[in-house]
Coordinates of C-alpha atoms in Angstrom, one line a residue:
Chain A
M1 CA -169.7 -255.7 70.3
D2 CA -172.7 -254.0 72.1
N3 CA -170.3 -251.7 73.7
I4 CA -168.7 -250.8 70.6
A5 CA -171.8 -250.6 68.7
N6 CA -173.1 -248.1 71.7
L7 CA -169.9 -245.8 71.1
A8 CA -170.5 -245.8 67.4
K9 CA -173.9 -245.2 67.8
L10 CA -175.0 -247.9 65.6
N11 CA -177.8 -250.5 65.9
F12 CA -177.3 -254.0 64.0
S13 CA -179.7 -256.8 63.7
K14 CA -179.0 -260.3 64.7
D15 CA -177.8 -261.5 61.7
E16 CA -175.7 -258.3 60.8
K17 CA -173.9 -259.0 64.5
E18 CA -173.0 -262.5 63.4
E19 CA -171.5 -261.4 60.0
L20 CA -169.8 -258.5 61.8
Q21 CA -168.3 -260.8 64.4
I22 CA -166.5 -263.0 61.6
Y23 CA -165.3 -259.8 60.0
I24 CA -163.8 -258.3 63.5
E25 CA -162.1 -261.9 64.0
N26 CA -160.8 -262.1 60.6
L27 CA -159.3 -258.7 60.8
L28 CA -158.1 -259.1 64.3
D29 CA -155.9 -262.1 62.9
Y30 CA -155.0 -260.2 59.9
V31 CA -153.6 -257.3 62.0
E32 CA -151.4 -259.5 64.3
V33 CA -148.8 -259.6 62.0
L34 CA -147.8 -255.9 63.5
K35 CA -146.9 -257.6 66.7
E36 CA -143.6 -258.9 65.0
V37 CA -142.3 -255.4 64.4
D38 CA -139.6 -254.3 67.0
I39 CA -140.3 -250.9 67.7
Y40 CA -137.4 -249.2 69.5
E41 CA -137.8 -245.3 68.5
E42 CA -140.4 -243.5 69.8
D43 CA -139.9 -241.0 67.2
T44 CA -140.8 -243.1 64.1
Y45 CA -144.5 -241.9 65.0
I46 CA -144.7 -239.7 62.0
T47 CA -146.9 -237.3 60.1
V48 CA -147.4 -236.6 56.6
L49 CA -147.5 -233.0 57.0
E50 CA -144.5 -230.7 56.0
G51 CA -143.1 -229.3 59.1
S52 CA -144.9 -230.0 62.0
F53 CA -148.1 -229.5 63.9
N54 CA -146.5 -226.6 66.1
A55 CA -148.6 -223.7 65.5
E56 CA -145.5 -221.1 65.8
T57 CA -143.8 -223.0 62.7
R58 CA -147.0 -223.5 60.9
N59 CA -148.4 -220.6 58.8
L60 CA -151.9 -220.5 60.1
R61 CA -154.6 -218.1 59.0
D62 CA -155.0 -215.0 61.0
D63 CA -157.7 -215.2 63.5
N64 CA -159.8 -212.4 62.2
I65 CA -163.9 -212.2 62.2
E66 CA -165.0 -212.7 58.6
D67 CA -168.3 -213.0 56.9
S68 CA -169.2 -216.6 57.0
F69 CA -172.5 -218.3 55.7
S70 CA -176.1 -216.9 56.2
R71 CA -178.3 -218.6 58.9
E72 CA -180.7 -219.5 55.6
A73 CA -177.6 -221.3 54.0
I74 CA -176.5 -223.2 57.2
L75 CA -180.3 -224.5 57.8
K76 CA -181.1 -225.2 54.3
N77 CA -179.9 -228.8 54.7
A78 CA -181.3 -229.2 57.9
P79 CA -184.0 -232.4 58.1
S80 CA -186.1 -230.5 60.7
K81 CA -185.7 -226.8 61.7
K82 CA -187.9 -224.1 63.7
D83 CA -188.0 -220.2 64.0
G84 CA -184.2 -220.2 62.5
F85 CA -182.8 -223.2 64.9
F86 CA -182.1 -226.6 64.1
S87 CA -184.9 -228.9 65.9
V88 CA -184.2 -231.8 68.0
P89 CA -186.5 -233.9 70.6
N90 CA -186.0 -232.8 74.1
V91 CA -182.4 -233.2 75.3
L92 CA -183.1 -232.6 79.0
A93 CA -185.6 -235.1 80.7
Chain B
M1 CA -162.5 -239.1 14.9
E2 CA -165.2 -238.0 17.1
L3 CA -164.7 -235.0 19.1
Y4 CA -165.2 -236.9 22.5
N5 CA -162.3 -239.2 21.5
L6 CA -159.6 -236.4 21.4
T7 CA -157.2 -235.6 24.4
M8 CA -157.8 -232.2 26.3
Y9 CA -154.7 -230.9 24.8
Q10 CA -156.1 -231.7 21.3
I11 CA -159.4 -230.1 22.0
K12 CA -157.5 -227.1 23.8
E13 CA -155.5 -226.7 20.4
K14 CA -158.6 -226.6 18.0
L15 CA -160.5 -224.2 20.5
E16 CA -157.7 -222.0 20.6
K17 CA -157.1 -222.0 16.7
K18 CA -161.1 -221.4 16.3
E19 CA -161.4 -224.6 14.5
I20 CA -164.2 -225.9 16.7
K21 CA -166.5 -224.5 19.2
A22 CA -166.8 -225.1 22.9
V23 CA -170.6 -225.8 22.3
E24 CA -169.6 -228.3 19.5
V25 CA -167.2 -230.1 22.0
L26 CA -169.9 -230.2 24.8
E27 CA -172.6 -231.6 22.5
S28 CA -170.5 -234.3 21.0
T29 CA -169.7 -235.1 24.7
L30 CA -173.3 -235.2 25.8
K31 CA -174.1 -237.4 22.7
R32 CA -171.7 -239.9 23.7
I33 CA -173.4 -239.9 27.2
D34 CA -176.5 -240.3 25.8
S35 CA -175.3 -243.2 23.7
V36 CA -173.4 -245.1 26.5
E37 CA -174.6 -243.9 29.7
D38 CA -177.0 -246.9 30.3
K39 CA -174.4 -249.2 29.8
V40 CA -171.6 -247.6 31.9
Q41 CA -173.5 -245.6 34.5
S42 CA -170.6 -243.2 35.4
Y43 CA -172.9 -240.5 36.8
I44 CA -174.9 -239.7 40.0
T45 CA -176.1 -236.3 38.6
L46 CA -175.9 -234.5 35.2
T47 CA -175.8 -230.9 35.1
R48 CA -176.5 -230.4 31.2
D49 CA -178.1 -227.0 31.6
I50 CA -175.3 -225.3 33.6
A51 CA -172.7 -227.1 31.2
L52 CA -174.5 -225.3 28.0
E53 CA -174.5 -221.9 29.8
K54 CA -170.7 -222.2 30.5
A55 CA -169.8 -223.5 27.1
K56 CA -171.6 -220.5 25.6
E57 CA -169.7 -218.0 27.6
V58 CA -166.5 -219.5 26.7
D59 CA -167.3 -219.4 23.1
K60 CA -168.5 -215.7 23.7
K61 CA -165.0 -215.0 25.0
I62 CA -163.0 -216.8 22.2
Q63 CA -165.3 -214.9 19.7
N64 CA -164.4 -211.3 21.4
N65 CA -160.6 -212.3 21.2
E66 CA -160.8 -212.4 25.2
P67 CA -158.3 -214.5 27.2
I68 CA -159.6 -217.8 28.3
G69 CA -158.6 -220.1 31.1
L70 CA -156.1 -222.9 31.1
L71 CA -159.1 -225.3 30.7
G72 CA -161.1 -223.1 28.5
G73 CA -164.3 -225.2 26.9
I74 CA -163.2 -228.8 28.3
P75 CA -165.9 -230.8 29.6
M76 CA -165.0 -232.7 32.9
A77 CA -166.6 -234.8 35.8
I78 CA -166.1 -234.6 39.6
K79 CA -166.3 -237.2 42.2
D80 CA -169.5 -237.0 44.2
N81 CA -167.8 -236.3 47.4
I82 CA -166.1 -233.0 46.2
C83 CA -168.6 -230.2 47.4
T84 CA -170.1 -228.0 44.3
E85 CA -172.3 -224.9 45.5
G86 CA -175.8 -225.5 44.4
I87 CA -175.4 -228.9 43.0
L88 CA -176.1 -232.4 44.6
T89 CA -173.2 -233.8 46.3
T90 CA -174.1 -237.4 47.8
C91 CA -170.8 -239.1 48.4
G92 CA -172.8 -242.4 47.0
S93 CA -174.6 -242.5 50.4
K94 CA -178.2 -242.6 51.2
M95 CA -177.1 -240.1 54.3
L96 CA -176.5 -237.4 52.0
E97 CA -179.5 -238.2 49.1
D98 CA -180.7 -234.6 49.4
F99 CA -177.4 -232.6 50.5
V100 CA -176.8 -229.4 48.5
P101 CA -173.7 -227.7 49.6
P102 CA -173.5 -224.1 50.2
Y103 CA -169.9 -224.0 49.3
S104 CA -167.6 -225.2 46.8
A105 CA -164.4 -227.2 47.2
T106 CA -161.3 -225.2 46.5
V107 CA -160.3 -227.4 43.6
Y108 CA -163.9 -227.1 41.9
E109 CA -163.5 -223.3 41.9
K110 CA -160.1 -223.5 40.5
L111 CA -161.2 -225.7 37.8
L112 CA -164.4 -223.1 37.0
I113 CA -162.0 -220.2 37.0
E114 CA -159.7 -221.8 34.3
D115 CA -163.2 -221.8 32.1
S116 CA -163.5 -226.0 32.4
I117 CA -167.2 -227.0 31.9
M118 CA -168.6 -229.5 34.5
L119 CA -170.9 -232.0 33.1
G120 CA -171.9 -233.8 36.5
K121 CA -170.8 -235.5 39.5
T122 CA -169.7 -239.3 39.3
N123 CA -170.6 -242.5 41.0
M124 CA -168.3 -243.8 43.9
D125 CA -168.2 -246.3 46.6
E126 CA -170.1 -245.1 49.5
F127 CA -168.2 -242.4 51.3
A128 CA -165.1 -243.6 49.2
M129 CA -165.0 -246.8 51.2
G130 CA -164.5 -249.6 48.5
S131 CA -162.4 -251.0 45.4
S132 CA -165.3 -251.6 42.9
T133 CA -167.8 -248.7 43.4
E134 CA -170.3 -251.4 44.1
S135 CA -171.0 -250.0 47.5
S136 CA -172.7 -246.9 46.1
F137 CA -176.3 -246.5 47.3
Y138 CA -177.4 -245.4 43.7
K139 CA -176.0 -247.6 41.0
K140 CA -173.3 -250.0 39.7
T141 CA -170.7 -248.4 37.2
K142 CA -169.5 -251.0 34.8
N143 CA -166.1 -251.3 33.2
P144 CA -166.2 -249.7 29.6
W145 CA -163.8 -252.3 28.5
N146 CA -166.1 -255.1 29.6
T147 CA -169.5 -254.2 31.3
D148 CA -169.4 -257.7 33.2
R149 CA -166.6 -256.2 35.1
V150 CA -166.0 -253.6 37.7
P151 CA -164.5 -250.4 37.1
G152 CA -162.5 -250.3 40.1
G153 CA -163.0 -247.9 43.1
S154 CA -163.6 -245.8 44.9
S155 CA -163.3 -243.4 42.0
G156 CA -165.0 -245.6 39.6
G157 CA -167.4 -243.5 37.9
S158 CA -164.8 -240.8 37.2
A159 CA -162.1 -243.4 35.5
A160 CA -165.3 -244.9 33.6
A161 CA -166.4 -241.6 32.6
V162 CA -162.9 -240.7 31.2
S163 CA -162.3 -244.3 29.8
A164 CA -165.8 -244.1 28.0
G165 CA -165.3 -240.6 26.4
E166 CA -167.9 -239.1 28.7
A167 CA -165.7 -236.6 30.0
F168 CA -162.1 -235.3 28.9
F169 CA -161.0 -235.5 32.5
A170 CA -162.2 -236.1 36.1
L171 CA -161.1 -235.5 39.7
G172 CA -161.1 -238.2 42.1
S173 CA -159.9 -238.9 45.6
D174 CA -157.4 -241.3 46.6
T175 CA -157.4 -242.9 50.2
G176 CA -155.6 -246.2 49.8
G177 CA -155.6 -246.4 45.7
S178 CA -158.8 -245.0 44.8
I179 CA -157.7 -243.0 42.0
R180 CA -154.8 -245.1 40.7
Q181 CA -156.8 -248.6 40.8
P182 CA -159.8 -247.5 39.1
G183 CA -157.4 -245.8 36.6
A184 CA -155.6 -249.1 35.9
F185 CA -158.7 -251.3 35.8
C186 CA -160.3 -248.3 33.2
G187 CA -157.1 -247.9 30.9
V188 CA -156.6 -244.3 32.1
V189 CA -154.0 -242.3 33.9
G190 CA -154.6 -241.6 37.4
L191 CA -152.5 -239.5 39.8
K192 CA -152.3 -239.3 43.7
P193 CA -150.4 -236.2 44.3
T194 CA -148.3 -235.6 47.4
Y195 CA -150.1 -235.0 50.5
G196 CA -150.7 -231.4 50.9
L197 CA -149.9 -230.4 47.1
V198 CA -153.9 -230.2 46.6
S199 CA -156.2 -228.5 48.9
R200 CA -158.8 -230.9 50.5
Y201 CA -161.0 -228.1 51.4
G202 CA -164.7 -229.2 50.4
L203 CA -163.6 -232.5 50.0
V204 CA -165.9 -235.0 52.4
A205 CA -163.3 -236.5 54.5
M206 CA -162.6 -240.2 54.6
A207 CA -159.4 -240.4 56.5
N208 CA -158.0 -236.9 56.9
S209 CA -154.1 -237.8 57.1
L210 CA -154.4 -240.3 53.7
D211 CA -156.9 -238.6 51.5
Q212 CA -155.7 -236.6 48.6
I213 CA -157.8 -235.1 45.4
G214 CA -156.2 -235.9 41.8
P215 CA -156.8 -236.0 38.2
I216 CA -158.1 -238.7 36.0
T217 CA -157.1 -238.5 32.2
K218 CA -156.6 -239.6 28.9
D219 CA -152.8 -239.4 29.0
V220 CA -149.9 -238.1 30.9
T221 CA -149.8 -234.7 29.3
D222 CA -153.5 -234.0 30.5
C223 CA -152.6 -234.9 33.6
A224 CA -149.9 -232.5 33.9
L225 CA -152.1 -229.7 32.7
V226 CA -154.9 -230.5 35.1
L227 CA -152.3 -230.7 38.2
N228 CA -151.1 -227.3 37.0
T229 CA -154.6 -225.9 37.7
I230 CA -155.3 -227.5 40.9
A231 CA -152.2 -227.6 42.9
G232 CA -151.2 -224.9 45.2
H233 CA -151.7 -223.4 48.9
D234 CA -154.9 -222.9 50.3
F235 CA -155.5 -221.1 53.5
K236 CA -158.8 -223.4 53.9
D237 CA -156.8 -226.1 54.5
G238 CA -154.5 -226.3 57.4
T239 CA -152.7 -229.3 55.7
S240 CA -151.9 -227.7 52.4
S241 CA -148.2 -227.0 51.4
E242 CA -146.8 -223.4 51.0
R243 CA -144.4 -224.4 48.2
N244 CA -143.9 -222.3 45.1
K245 CA -146.2 -223.5 42.3
V246 CA -144.3 -225.8 39.6
D247 CA -145.1 -225.7 35.9
Y248 CA -145.3 -229.7 35.3
L249 CA -145.6 -229.2 31.6
K250 CA -142.3 -227.3 31.3
T251 CA -140.0 -230.5 32.0
L252 CA -142.6 -233.2 30.7
N253 CA -140.7 -233.9 27.5
E254 CA -137.2 -233.7 28.6
G255 CA -136.8 -237.6 28.8
I256 CA -135.3 -239.9 31.3
Q257 CA -131.9 -240.4 30.3
G258 CA -129.7 -241.7 33.4
L259 CA -133.1 -241.6 35.6
K260 CA -132.6 -244.1 38.4
I261 CA -135.8 -246.4 39.2
G262 CA -135.8 -248.6 41.8
I263 CA -138.1 -251.9 41.7
P264 CA -138.8 -253.3 45.0
K265 CA -138.8 -257.3 44.9
E266 CA -141.7 -256.9 47.7
Y267 CA -144.1 -255.8 44.9
F268 CA -143.6 -258.7 42.6
D269 CA -144.8 -261.2 45.0
E270 CA -146.7 -264.4 45.2
D271 CA -150.0 -262.3 45.0
L272 CA -149.3 -260.8 41.4
S273 CA -151.1 -262.7 38.6
E274 CA -148.8 -263.8 35.6
P275 CA -150.1 -261.5 32.8
V276 CA -149.6 -258.5 34.9
R277 CA -146.2 -259.6 36.2
N278 CA -145.0 -260.4 32.4
T279 CA -146.1 -257.1 31.2
L280 CA -144.5 -255.3 34.0
L281 CA -141.4 -257.1 33.1
E282 CA -141.7 -255.8 29.4
A283 CA -142.5 -252.1 31.0
I284 CA -139.3 -252.4 32.7
E285 CA -137.3 -253.3 29.4
V286 CA -139.0 -249.8 27.8
F287 CA -137.3 -247.9 30.9
K288 CA -133.9 -249.4 30.2
N289 CA -133.9 -248.8 26.3
L290 CA -135.0 -245.1 27.1
G291 CA -131.8 -244.7 29.1
A292 CA -133.2 -245.3 32.7
V293 CA -131.0 -247.4 35.1
C294 CA -133.5 -250.0 36.7
E295 CA -132.2 -251.9 39.8
E296 CA -134.0 -254.2 42.3
V297 CA -134.4 -252.7 45.6
S298 CA -136.3 -253.6 48.9
L299 CA -139.0 -251.8 50.7
P300 CA -138.9 -254.2 53.9
H301 CA -141.8 -253.3 55.8
T302 CA -144.3 -253.4 52.7
K303 CA -145.8 -256.5 54.2
Y304 CA -147.2 -254.6 57.2
A305 CA -148.6 -251.7 55.0
M306 CA -152.3 -253.2 54.7
A307 CA -152.5 -253.8 58.3
V308 CA -151.3 -250.3 59.3
Y309 CA -153.5 -249.0 56.7
Y310 CA -156.7 -251.1 57.9
I311 CA -156.2 -249.4 61.6
I312 CA -155.4 -245.9 60.8
A313 CA -157.9 -245.5 58.0
Q314 CA -160.7 -247.0 59.9
S315 CA -159.9 -245.0 63.3
E316 CA -160.0 -242.0 61.3
I317 CA -163.1 -242.7 59.6
S318 CA -164.9 -243.5 62.7
L319 CA -163.9 -239.9 63.9
G320 CA -164.8 -238.2 60.8
L321 CA -168.2 -239.7 60.2
A322 CA -169.1 -238.8 63.6
R323 CA -170.5 -235.8 62.4
F324 CA -173.2 -237.4 60.5
D325 CA -176.2 -237.3 63.4
G326 CA -179.4 -236.6 61.5
I327 CA -179.3 -233.0 62.9
K328 CA -177.5 -230.2 60.8
Y329 CA -177.8 -231.9 57.3
G330 CA -178.4 -235.2 55.7
Y331 CA -180.8 -238.0 56.2
R332 CA -182.9 -238.0 59.4
A333 CA -184.7 -241.3 60.8
L334 CA -188.3 -241.2 60.8
N335 CA -188.9 -243.0 64.2
Y336 CA -187.3 -242.1 67.4
K337 CA -188.2 -241.4 70.8
N338 CA -185.3 -239.2 72.1
I339 CA -182.1 -237.7 70.8
E340 CA -180.2 -240.9 71.4
E341 CA -182.5 -242.8 69.3
L342 CA -182.9 -240.2 66.9
I343 CA -179.0 -240.1 66.5
T344 CA -178.3 -243.9 66.2
A345 CA -181.1 -244.7 64.1
T346 CA -180.1 -242.1 61.3
R347 CA -176.8 -243.6 61.3
S348 CA -178.0 -247.3 61.2
E349 CA -180.4 -246.7 58.3
G350 CA -178.2 -243.9 56.4
F351 CA -174.9 -245.8 56.3
G352 CA -174.4 -249.0 54.2
D353 CA -172.7 -252.1 55.6
E354 CA -169.0 -251.5 54.6
V355 CA -169.2 -247.9 56.1
K356 CA -170.9 -249.3 59.3
R357 CA -168.2 -252.1 59.4
R358 CA -165.1 -249.5 59.1
I359 CA -166.9 -247.1 61.8
M360 CA -167.3 -250.0 64.0
M361 CA -163.6 -251.2 63.7
G362 CA -162.4 -247.6 64.1
T363 CA -164.2 -247.2 67.4
Y364 CA -162.5 -250.6 68.3
W365 CA -158.9 -249.7 67.7
L366 CA -159.5 -246.1 69.5
S367 CA -160.9 -247.5 72.4
G368 CA -159.3 -247.9 75.6
S369 CA -155.9 -249.5 75.5
N370 CA -156.5 -250.6 71.9
H371 CA -155.4 -246.6 71.3
E372 CA -152.2 -247.8 72.4
N373 CA -151.8 -251.5 71.2
Y374 CA -153.1 -250.9 67.7
Y375 CA -153.5 -247.0 67.0
R376 CA -150.5 -245.9 68.3
R377 CA -148.4 -248.9 67.1
A378 CA -149.8 -248.6 63.6
N379 CA -148.6 -245.2 63.5
K380 CA -145.0 -246.0 64.4
I381 CA -144.8 -248.7 61.7
R382 CA -146.2 -246.2 59.3
G383 CA -142.9 -244.2 60.3
L384 CA -140.7 -246.9 59.5
I385 CA -142.7 -247.6 56.0
Q386 CA -142.1 -243.8 55.4
Q387 CA -138.6 -244.3 56.6
D388 CA -138.0 -247.2 53.8
F389 CA -139.1 -244.7 50.9
N390 CA -136.8 -242.1 52.4
N391 CA -133.7 -244.1 52.2
L392 CA -134.8 -245.2 48.8
F393 CA -135.4 -241.7 47.5
S394 CA -131.5 -240.8 48.7
K395 CA -130.5 -243.3 45.7
Y396 CA -133.3 -243.5 43.4
D397 CA -135.7 -241.0 41.6
I398 CA -138.7 -243.4 40.9
I399 CA -140.1 -246.5 42.3
L400 CA -141.6 -248.9 39.7
T401 CA -144.2 -251.1 40.6
P402 CA -147.6 -252.8 39.4
T403 CA -150.6 -250.9 40.4
T404 CA -152.9 -254.1 40.9
T405 CA -152.3 -257.6 41.3
T406 CA -154.8 -258.7 38.2
T407 CA -156.9 -257.1 35.7
A408 CA -160.6 -255.6 36.6
F409 CA -162.5 -258.5 38.3
D410 CA -166.3 -259.7 37.8
L411 CA -169.1 -257.5 39.2
G412 CA -170.3 -259.1 42.5
V413 CA -167.2 -260.8 43.5
D414 CA -166.1 -257.9 46.0
Q415 CA -169.0 -257.4 48.0
K416 CA -169.1 -260.9 49.2
A417 CA -165.6 -261.2 50.9
P418 CA -165.0 -257.8 52.3
L419 CA -161.4 -258.8 53.5
K420 CA -160.0 -260.7 50.7
K421 CA -160.2 -257.4 48.4
G422 CA -157.3 -256.4 51.0
K423 CA -154.8 -257.7 48.8
L424 CA -156.0 -255.7 45.8
D425 CA -155.0 -252.7 47.9
G426 CA -151.7 -254.0 48.5
Y427 CA -149.6 -252.0 46.1
T428 CA -151.2 -248.6 46.5
V429 CA -151.8 -248.0 50.4
S430 CA -148.2 -247.4 51.1
A431 CA -148.1 -244.2 49.0
N432 CA -150.8 -242.8 51.1
L433 CA -149.3 -243.9 54.4
A434 CA -145.8 -242.2 53.3
G435 CA -147.4 -239.1 51.8
I436 CA -145.7 -239.6 48.7
P437 CA -147.1 -238.9 45.1
A438 CA -147.8 -242.3 42.9
I439 CA -149.4 -242.4 39.2
S440 CA -150.8 -245.1 37.4
I441 CA -150.6 -245.2 33.9
P442 CA -151.8 -247.8 31.0
C443 CA -148.9 -250.5 30.3
G444 CA -150.7 -253.3 28.4
F445 CA -153.7 -255.2 28.0
Y446 CA -154.7 -259.0 28.8
D447 CA -158.0 -260.5 27.7
G448 CA -159.1 -257.1 26.2
L449 CA -158.6 -255.7 29.7
P450 CA -156.0 -252.8 30.7
I451 CA -153.1 -253.4 33.0
G452 CA -151.8 -250.4 35.2
M453 CA -148.2 -249.7 36.2
Q454 CA -147.5 -247.4 39.3
L455 CA -144.8 -245.4 39.4
M456 CA -143.9 -243.7 43.0
G457 CA -141.9 -240.5 43.9
N458 CA -140.3 -238.5 46.6
M459 CA -142.4 -235.9 48.3
F460 CA -143.3 -233.0 46.0
N461 CA -141.5 -234.5 43.1
E462 CA -144.4 -234.9 40.9
E463 CA -141.9 -233.4 37.9
A464 CA -140.0 -236.7 37.8
L465 CA -142.8 -238.9 38.2
L466 CA -144.7 -237.4 35.3
R467 CA -141.7 -237.0 33.1
A468 CA -140.8 -240.7 33.5
A469 CA -144.6 -241.6 32.8
R470 CA -144.7 -239.4 29.7
A471 CA -141.2 -241.1 28.5
F472 CA -143.0 -244.3 28.9
E473 CA -146.1 -243.3 27.1
K474 CA -144.5 -241.6 24.0
S475 CA -142.4 -244.8 23.2
T476 CA -145.5 -247.2 23.5
N477 CA -149.2 -247.3 22.5
F478 CA -151.5 -248.2 25.5
N479 CA -154.0 -245.2 24.9
D480 CA -156.5 -247.1 23.1
R481 CA -160.1 -246.3 24.0
P482 CA -162.7 -249.1 24.5
K483 CA -165.3 -249.8 22.0
L484 CA -168.6 -249.5 23.3

């Protein structure tokens, strides 16, 4: 659990961990049912997209440079900013 | 009859004939909001001033005999996970308490181009995760039919607003039933369109391969009208379909003589409550009398749908919500010593319990060998579920099921048993897994609460779906409004 929480970048109190433990165990039990399905065809791995993920068959937007948001608009929602940049604590020790 | 009680179509006609003004329609709706919002609590944000400006603009156009848009002068509401430029968009979360998006979702732009009038942003389960709208950080929306009951979720605010006459229509989003289930609980029409029919640009993603935006309306005609305006290709959404546009109003009233309806036995299981079962059996008789051919069919992989849904949805949630780090936008924790602590404390304080549970599970399903054993396995079974539907749609036009096992449940029940409610979504998740369209329409009442019927159709066959729903609606009378 601590490993998963670390990967998910979440902290839990002792009580929260106990509750979560029960939830996880119940859910693991619940999805056991999937083990009884015979999967013999690899190609049942599907997508809900029309066509495929293949870039040649999908009509993607041309890769042109276009106007995007201004620096002010992007920074407007930042919880901390300085000199026109996002501000964070030291990343390199 | 008060204006707020009319349908969009009725309002549209009156505006076009100049019998009423857009400002009068708006004022009637705002007055309704003033008198019932304390009880129902559909909205997180109201935008009265912007609405009034827009209504005056529409009146001016009508006065000058200029053409107005398809939704000209019609007041509506938007779920709070759909971005609206310059207007607070919280996703029902503390994480986005102050988030004012610098851009608008494509659907919102389309509704504005058609001259509709936005009243505000509606309450929802946090990041659309839930079935009762109770996981919202802000408030608990009540069911307009009985305020001790939940409105359903996650688009509970949207469904309650339309049901209570606080908006003529609303947009919701549906990942596992979040439009259809609250639609059923609140006695309104809710459509989850085919994956790719409506642009998701500007919808704050919950699970990318399952999410769709759709309309919640008072009746089926209104549903077709809204779908006409929001469907269509969008270059800003790489998953949006390039098919030609369809006019869903054109064939709406053509009837259903000879329509083939499959009724899957797996959806009439032991979880289904007696009142809903009996109501559905009566509804099937209505369809037979209208000339449809109804036969029992089977969707053999239905029993795996919930487990598959949990794994796929939670996995996609854990990836999608990784972007909330307290740096670019949203909440930031007050106390931290370094970047690691900043991110972890921000996420732990900013997200609610249900969101954290799902992120944890998603991280688990995707880590190490679980990826193969759970995530890939679930995706393969998703393929089998889709094949079930493909097989049926070679012989049938429509699949008919209940939307939910019961009518709306009591407030407070859902939060206590997070896994139990899984069964509640049991009838709706398969349409999202397969990508097919599905609609919920009112089909009866039990103990003063509405019951919903779900119709599912083949990919991009919203026409047949809406035609069947309209034929049923025309020959029955379940579109009453709640007395508040």
